[in-house]
């Protein structure tokens, strides 16, 4: 069983490495718009859809953890009952909630910015800042997170299906640890989508077309 | 100068410069750190192994049971906000107090203090209050300077008054700093909990509310034309029922949550979860006022079950570990199980009502986004500190600067506060907690500064910074949400008296540490 997962893991690693050049797509659409605009337009909604669906999971976990925590409180104070797995459920939901929503928060511009200067920037300028920030900051961070979290100890964790610290804990520590590289992957995918959006803004303005939706405007909820 | 020192200083300066470009703070912090890690590694100043600690730092955040309170409070806040409970609160308070001179002002200050639970993020509170209250105040003839000053300062009140989210994050940072300091003090240092910080902030927070109210009263007496009584003659009189649901219920919820933390009945995380559940029930009641639904009885049943559960717990032995329960206890236990079931069903009903009113998705979307924003900044800041502290020993440098300050403890404290005040112009509270507090708090605590007192001073200091023109955050958001006819200069001038009040309080707390430390000390003894 663990053999199978290790093989899948190796496969995913190579897939990830093979997909790395994809991160250059926003720059390519700027350099060679004719060639790359079509695949970029095809890809962006797909990437956004991934973030939306992980946001759905995050929201479900948020509702779930309130319910579980209330049951744990009732159990502890009234029925003299407690279990590590119930506490693990809360902690794991918490971790999933904030890690899985990070991409969607990027999409909806919910990550705080220092907007003193940004306020007065043109949409073009903002797009340029976003593109630079993605390549200088966001992508390197995501790659570091993925690279450093898929460590030998992480692989051991999957090979042994690492259980909980407590005997009655939730025996899915290996899945818990997988949230970290998953966070890196999801964030870089949404980053790619943001990069494509920024590149589109820049391209439109260089073609003399007005940019009707400047970057950073959220689309409702 | 050594190369590490130069790199550490330039890393800090580059980070601040890069932040001003306007890319999200979390990634800018982490990204600048990575750039400098790359420089450091290529100069052989730091090792690549320093970076490999990042996943364990992230896991540390993921497993932090104290920080779980943050999403619970965020959920409580957004649910109350989306179900217009906050709006009602202000509406009812201003109708109760509005006929007085300065009444609308009192209402805004009180609501700002009560909204503390809902957000620790300055922007959100200021925008909410501005949108709800400013147009009314201007229409009733308030002086724009006074009105905007009241709103900006009330919007920042939420940070210092528990149960605010920033106080939870600050408590976590101060607790780590305290633990770190304790190793260099040879094990003697106080541990700090969220509860300590909440109770430490209570007295200064309440004094601040009184100072604000006093200033409005002073205006009402000396210059009544600046804050005339509101004209409510065309509004129908308040019904007792409205006051109970709109004012009594949220107050009861906030006091229950805060009380159980301050009295040490439950840990903050549990109280916060109860707050979130209570907010869902409250939202259910509020929204079913407008559009009656058959689910409403379930909400009442849930409330009744909660009360019954407390009564059963007091009167009977409910423990599931006891094998030999007497007949009557067994019956009580079964009844209690039923109550729990009804309680959960009531929460479900609340969620369904929220969903029907089309608020469920938007509320939980913003809860997820806000929570993610907070903790992704924490991850970015961890990366920053991995490089700054782990790679370049920047913490030792800061420790050296602080201990070498003329004037000893007070000199070190003064320079810390000054730097934080300036940083408060462009960084939000959360970022400062995650980056600055871990660097400056341990040496200050080693120098003998009380951690709780330090935390409260920092909180008051930052709150003042957010009010200070021209860069103050609160003023910035207020400008964005205020109608155009309000002059920016009026907003700036309006803030000045409130800054004065803040400074009075900071001096008082600095001179009399007991204002912050007395309440926590009776909690522990």
mmCIF file of C-alpha atoms in Angstrom, chain A residues 55 57-60 62-82 87-88 90-92 94-119 121 126 129-142 144-145 147-151 154 162-163 165 173 175-180 183 187 221, chain B residues 18-32 34-35 48 51-55 58-59 61-65 67-68 70-72 75 121 265-267 269-271 273-274 276-278 280 309-310 313 317-321 333 336-337 340 343-344 347 351 358 360-362 364-365 367-373 375-377 379-380 383 425-428 430-431 471 473 476-477:
data_model
loop_
_atom_site.group_PDB
_atom_site.id
_atom_site.type_symbol
_atom_site.label_atom_id
_atom_site.label_comp_id
_atom_site.label_asym_id
_atom_site.label_seq_id
_atom_site.Cartn_x
_atom_site.Cartn_y
_atom_site.Cartn_z
ATOM 1 C CA UNK A 55 -12.417 27.791 -0.674
ATOM 2 C CA UNK A 57 -13.654 23.064 1.521
ATOM 3 C CA UNK A 58 -12.260 25.786 3.751
ATOM 4 C CA UNK A 59 -15.717 27.205 4.458
ATOM 5 C CA UNK A 60 -17.108 23.758 5.200
ATOM 6 C CA UNK A 62 -15.045 26.500 9.301
ATOM 7 C CA UNK A 63 -18.670 25.516 9.939
ATOM 8 C CA UNK A 64 -17.614 22.025 10.955
ATOM 9 C CA UNK A 65 -15.039 23.188 13.499
ATOM 10 C CA UNK A 66 -17.533 25.421 15.284
ATOM 11 C CA UNK A 67 -19.888 22.459 15.621
ATOM 12 C CA UNK A 68 -17.197 20.074 16.807
ATOM 13 C CA UNK A 69 -15.802 22.584 19.292
ATOM 14 C CA UNK A 70 -19.263 23.123 20.777
ATOM 15 C CA UNK A 71 -19.750 19.364 21.098
ATOM 16 C CA UNK A 72 -16.336 19.051 22.739
ATOM 17 C CA UNK A 73 -17.247 21.768 25.242
ATOM 18 C CA UNK A 74 -20.573 20.122 26.037
ATOM 19 C CA UNK A 75 -18.860 16.757 26.321
ATOM 20 C CA UNK A 76 -16.167 18.004 28.640
ATOM 21 C CA UNK A 77 -18.186 20.169 31.014
ATOM 22 C CA UNK A 78 -21.378 18.142 31.144
ATOM 23 C CA UNK A 79 -20.637 14.530 30.380
ATOM 24 C CA UNK A 80 -17.082 14.338 31.646
ATOM 25 C CA UNK A 81 -16.075 13.087 28.212
ATOM 26 C CA UNK A 82 -13.037 13.999 26.153
ATOM 27 C CA UNK A 87 -9.479 17.949 19.479
ATOM 28 C CA UNK A 88 -7.466 16.811 16.468
ATOM 29 C CA UNK A 90 -10.662 20.968 15.426
ATOM 30 C CA UNK A 91 -6.948 21.593 14.947
ATOM 31 C CA UNK A 92 -6.897 19.886 11.545
ATOM 32 C CA UNK A 94 -8.347 25.042 11.539
ATOM 33 C CA UNK A 95 -5.193 24.270 9.561
ATOM 34 C CA UNK A 96 -7.198 23.254 6.506
ATOM 35 C CA UNK A 97 -9.390 26.316 6.804
ATOM 36 C CA UNK A 98 -6.611 28.873 6.537
ATOM 37 C CA UNK A 99 -4.278 26.969 4.220
ATOM 38 C CA UNK A 100 -6.915 26.010 1.662
ATOM 39 C CA UNK A 101 -8.384 29.517 1.496
ATOM 40 C CA UNK A 102 -5.063 31.225 0.745
ATOM 41 C CA UNK A 103 -5.413 30.933 -3.036
ATOM 42 C CA UNK A 104 -8.948 32.238 -3.021
ATOM 43 C CA UNK A 105 -7.894 35.098 -0.743
ATOM 44 C CA UNK A 106 -5.293 35.998 -3.358
ATOM 45 C CA UNK A 107 -7.929 35.903 -6.076
ATOM 46 C CA UNK A 108 -10.272 38.182 -4.139
ATOM 47 C CA UNK A 109 -7.469 40.496 -3.048
ATOM 48 C CA UNK A 110 -8.040 39.689 0.615
ATOM 49 C CA UNK A 111 -4.342 39.540 1.503
ATOM 50 C CA UNK A 112 -3.558 42.888 3.120
ATOM 51 C CA UNK A 113 -1.490 45.315 1.081
ATOM 52 C CA UNK A 114 0.123 48.571 2.077
ATOM 53 C CA UNK A 115 -2.021 50.755 -0.127
ATOM 54 C CA UNK A 116 -0.692 54.241 0.585
ATOM 55 C CA UNK A 117 1.044 54.484 -2.789
ATOM 56 C CA UNK A 118 -1.068 51.891 -4.550
ATOM 57 C CA UNK A 119 -4.129 54.116 -4.276
ATOM 58 C CA UNK A 121 -1.181 54.072 -9.157
ATOM 59 C CA UNK A 126 -0.504 48.027 -10.334
ATOM 60 C CA UNK A 129 3.844 45.623 -9.391
ATOM 61 C CA UNK A 130 1.764 42.460 -9.202
ATOM 62 C CA UNK A 131 3.733 40.751 -11.922
ATOM 63 C CA UNK A 132 7.050 41.694 -10.323
ATOM 64 C CA UNK A 133 5.817 40.614 -6.904
ATOM 65 C CA UNK A 134 4.752 37.251 -8.234
ATOM 66 C CA UNK A 135 8.124 36.439 -9.752
ATOM 67 C CA UNK A 136 10.274 38.009 -7.054
ATOM 68 C CA UNK A 137 8.286 36.971 -4.003
ATOM 69 C CA UNK A 138 5.300 34.698 -4.369
ATOM 70 C CA UNK A 139 6.577 31.996 -6.693
ATOM 71 C CA UNK A 140 9.930 31.642 -4.879
ATOM 72 C CA UNK A 141 8.109 31.340 -1.548
ATOM 73 C CA UNK A 142 5.762 28.686 -2.911
ATOM 74 C CA UNK A 144 10.546 26.941 -1.131
ATOM 75 C CA UNK A 145 7.505 25.711 0.780
ATOM 76 C CA UNK A 147 10.690 21.931 -1.807
ATOM 77 C CA UNK A 148 11.343 22.106 1.931
ATOM 78 C CA UNK A 149 8.153 20.370 3.023
ATOM 79 C CA UNK A 150 8.580 17.334 0.783
ATOM 80 C CA UNK A 151 11.467 16.209 2.955
ATOM 81 C CA UNK A 154 7.578 13.771 5.076
ATOM 82 C CA UNK A 162 2.115 8.197 10.457
ATOM 83 C CA UNK A 163 -0.584 8.150 13.115
ATOM 84 C CA UNK A 165 0.783 11.392 18.914
ATOM 85 C CA UNK A 173 -0.804 12.940 10.598
ATOM 86 C CA UNK A 175 -2.467 13.893 5.533
ATOM 87 C CA UNK A 176 -2.093 16.806 7.950
ATOM 88 C CA UNK A 177 1.523 17.225 6.889
ATOM 89 C CA UNK A 178 0.508 17.097 3.241
ATOM 90 C CA UNK A 179 -1.465 20.297 3.727
ATOM 91 C CA UNK A 180 1.813 22.249 3.738
ATOM 92 C CA UNK A 183 -0.781 25.030 0.295
ATOM 93 C CA UNK A 187 -1.038 29.299 -3.884
ATOM 94 C CA UNK A 221 -18.166 37.498 -2.931
ATOM 95 C CA UNK B 18 9.156 46.776 -0.939
ATOM 96 C CA UNK B 19 6.024 46.873 1.201
ATOM 97 C CA UNK B 20 5.274 50.372 -0.060
ATOM 98 C CA UNK B 21 5.068 49.021 -3.612
ATOM 99 C CA UNK B 22 1.755 47.498 -2.601
ATOM 100 C CA UNK B 23 2.196 43.774 -3.176
ATOM 101 C CA UNK B 24 0.472 41.711 -0.428
ATOM 102 C CA UNK B 25 2.357 42.093 2.828
ATOM 103 C CA UNK B 26 2.649 38.384 3.601
ATOM 104 C CA UNK B 27 4.471 37.577 0.364
ATOM 105 C CA UNK B 28 6.570 40.734 0.374
ATOM 106 C CA UNK B 29 7.949 39.893 3.807
ATOM 107 C CA UNK B 30 8.670 36.301 2.905
ATOM 108 C CA UNK B 31 9.973 37.196 -0.538
ATOM 109 C CA UNK B 32 12.414 39.842 0.668
ATOM 110 C CA UNK B 34 14.223 34.791 0.469
ATOM 111 C CA UNK B 35 16.152 37.296 -1.638
ATOM 112 C CA UNK B 48 20.557 26.689 3.302
ATOM 113 C CA UNK B 51 15.467 27.678 5.367
ATOM 114 C CA UNK B 52 14.563 24.038 5.885
ATOM 115 C CA UNK B 53 12.927 24.945 9.178
ATOM 116 C CA UNK B 54 10.084 26.690 7.381
ATOM 117 C CA UNK B 55 7.735 23.655 7.213
ATOM 118 C CA UNK B 58 4.203 26.366 9.443
ATOM 119 C CA UNK B 59 3.208 23.191 11.267
ATOM 120 C CA UNK B 61 1.062 27.556 13.407
ATOM 121 C CA UNK B 62 -1.217 24.744 12.218
ATOM 122 C CA UNK B 63 -1.062 23.015 15.599
ATOM 123 C CA UNK B 64 -1.371 26.128 17.746
ATOM 124 C CA UNK B 65 -4.478 25.524 19.834
ATOM 125 C CA UNK B 67 -4.715 30.614 17.697
ATOM 126 C CA UNK B 68 -7.817 28.550 16.892
ATOM 127 C CA UNK B 70 -8.965 33.644 15.961
ATOM 128 C CA UNK B 71 -11.187 32.002 13.318
ATOM 129 C CA UNK B 72 -13.938 31.509 15.904
ATOM 130 C CA UNK B 75 -16.775 33.890 12.366
ATOM 131 C CA UNK B 121 -8.608 44.726 11.688
ATOM 132 C CA UNK B 265 -14.458 29.635 33.356
ATOM 133 C CA UNK B 266 -13.405 28.544 29.864
ATOM 134 C CA UNK B 267 -10.252 29.003 27.803
ATOM 135 C CA UNK B 269 -10.827 29.194 22.285
ATOM 136 C CA UNK B 270 -13.898 27.563 23.815
ATOM 137 C CA UNK B 271 -15.506 30.883 24.660
ATOM 138 C CA UNK B 273 -16.564 28.929 19.684
ATOM 139 C CA UNK B 274 -19.572 29.545 21.918
ATOM 140 C CA UNK B 276 -19.547 31.884 17.042
ATOM 141 C CA UNK B 277 -22.422 29.494 17.753
ATOM 142 C CA UNK B 278 -24.314 32.211 19.601
ATOM 143 C CA UNK B 280 -25.346 32.045 14.324
ATOM 144 C CA UNK B 309 -28.328 21.878 29.918
ATOM 145 C CA UNK B 310 -26.857 24.324 32.418
ATOM 146 C CA UNK B 313 -25.467 20.059 34.860
ATOM 147 C CA UNK B 317 -24.665 13.655 37.737
ATOM 148 C CA UNK B 318 -24.372 13.395 33.974
ATOM 149 C CA UNK B 319 -20.921 11.851 33.605
ATOM 150 C CA UNK B 320 -20.745 9.144 30.978
ATOM 151 C CA UNK B 321 -17.859 7.587 32.887
ATOM 152 C CA UNK B 333 -28.543 12.244 31.186
ATOM 153 C CA UNK B 336 -29.281 16.189 28.312
ATOM 154 C CA UNK B 337 -28.405 14.163 25.219
ATOM 155 C CA UNK B 340 -27.519 18.635 22.821
ATOM 156 C CA UNK B 343 -28.940 22.645 20.287
ATOM 157 C CA UNK B 344 -27.115 21.389 17.215
ATOM 158 C CA UNK B 347 -27.459 25.946 15.030
ATOM 159 C CA UNK B 351 -27.272 28.399 9.220
ATOM 160 C CA UNK B 358 -28.066 34.810 1.070
ATOM 161 C CA UNK B 360 -24.163 32.297 4.569
ATOM 162 C CA UNK B 361 -21.758 32.091 1.681
ATOM 163 C CA UNK B 362 -20.549 35.668 1.902
ATOM 164 C CA UNK B 364 -18.056 32.288 5.612
ATOM 165 C CA UNK B 365 -16.140 33.378 2.538
ATOM 166 C CA UNK B 367 -14.287 34.401 7.526
ATOM 167 C CA UNK B 368 -12.060 32.048 5.531
ATOM 168 C CA UNK B 369 -10.345 34.895 3.724
ATOM 169 C CA UNK B 370 -9.659 36.926 6.872
ATOM 170 C CA UNK B 371 -8.346 33.893 8.751
ATOM 171 C CA UNK B 372 -6.169 32.919 5.832
ATOM 172 C CA UNK B 373 -4.875 36.469 5.482
ATOM 173 C CA UNK B 375 -2.040 33.274 9.185
ATOM 174 C CA UNK B 376 -0.407 33.634 5.791
ATOM 175 C CA UNK B 377 1.110 36.857 7.127
ATOM 176 C CA UNK B 379 3.914 32.359 7.685
ATOM 177 C CA UNK B 380 5.541 35.187 5.708
ATOM 178 C CA UNK B 383 10.187 33.190 6.920
ATOM 179 C CA UNK B 425 1.881 54.386 9.746
ATOM 180 C CA UNK B 426 2.216 51.743 7.085
ATOM 181 C CA UNK B 427 1.981 48.356 8.736
ATOM 182 C CA UNK B 428 -1.180 46.998 10.290
ATOM 183 C CA UNK B 430 -0.954 42.102 12.803
ATOM 184 C CA UNK B 431 2.273 42.538 10.847
ATOM 185 C CA UNK B 471 -0.613 58.389 7.569
ATOM 186 C CA UNK B 473 -4.650 53.804 8.998
ATOM 187 C CA UNK B 476 -7.076 56.528 5.624
ATOM 188 C CA UNK B 477 -9.994 54.092 5.698
#
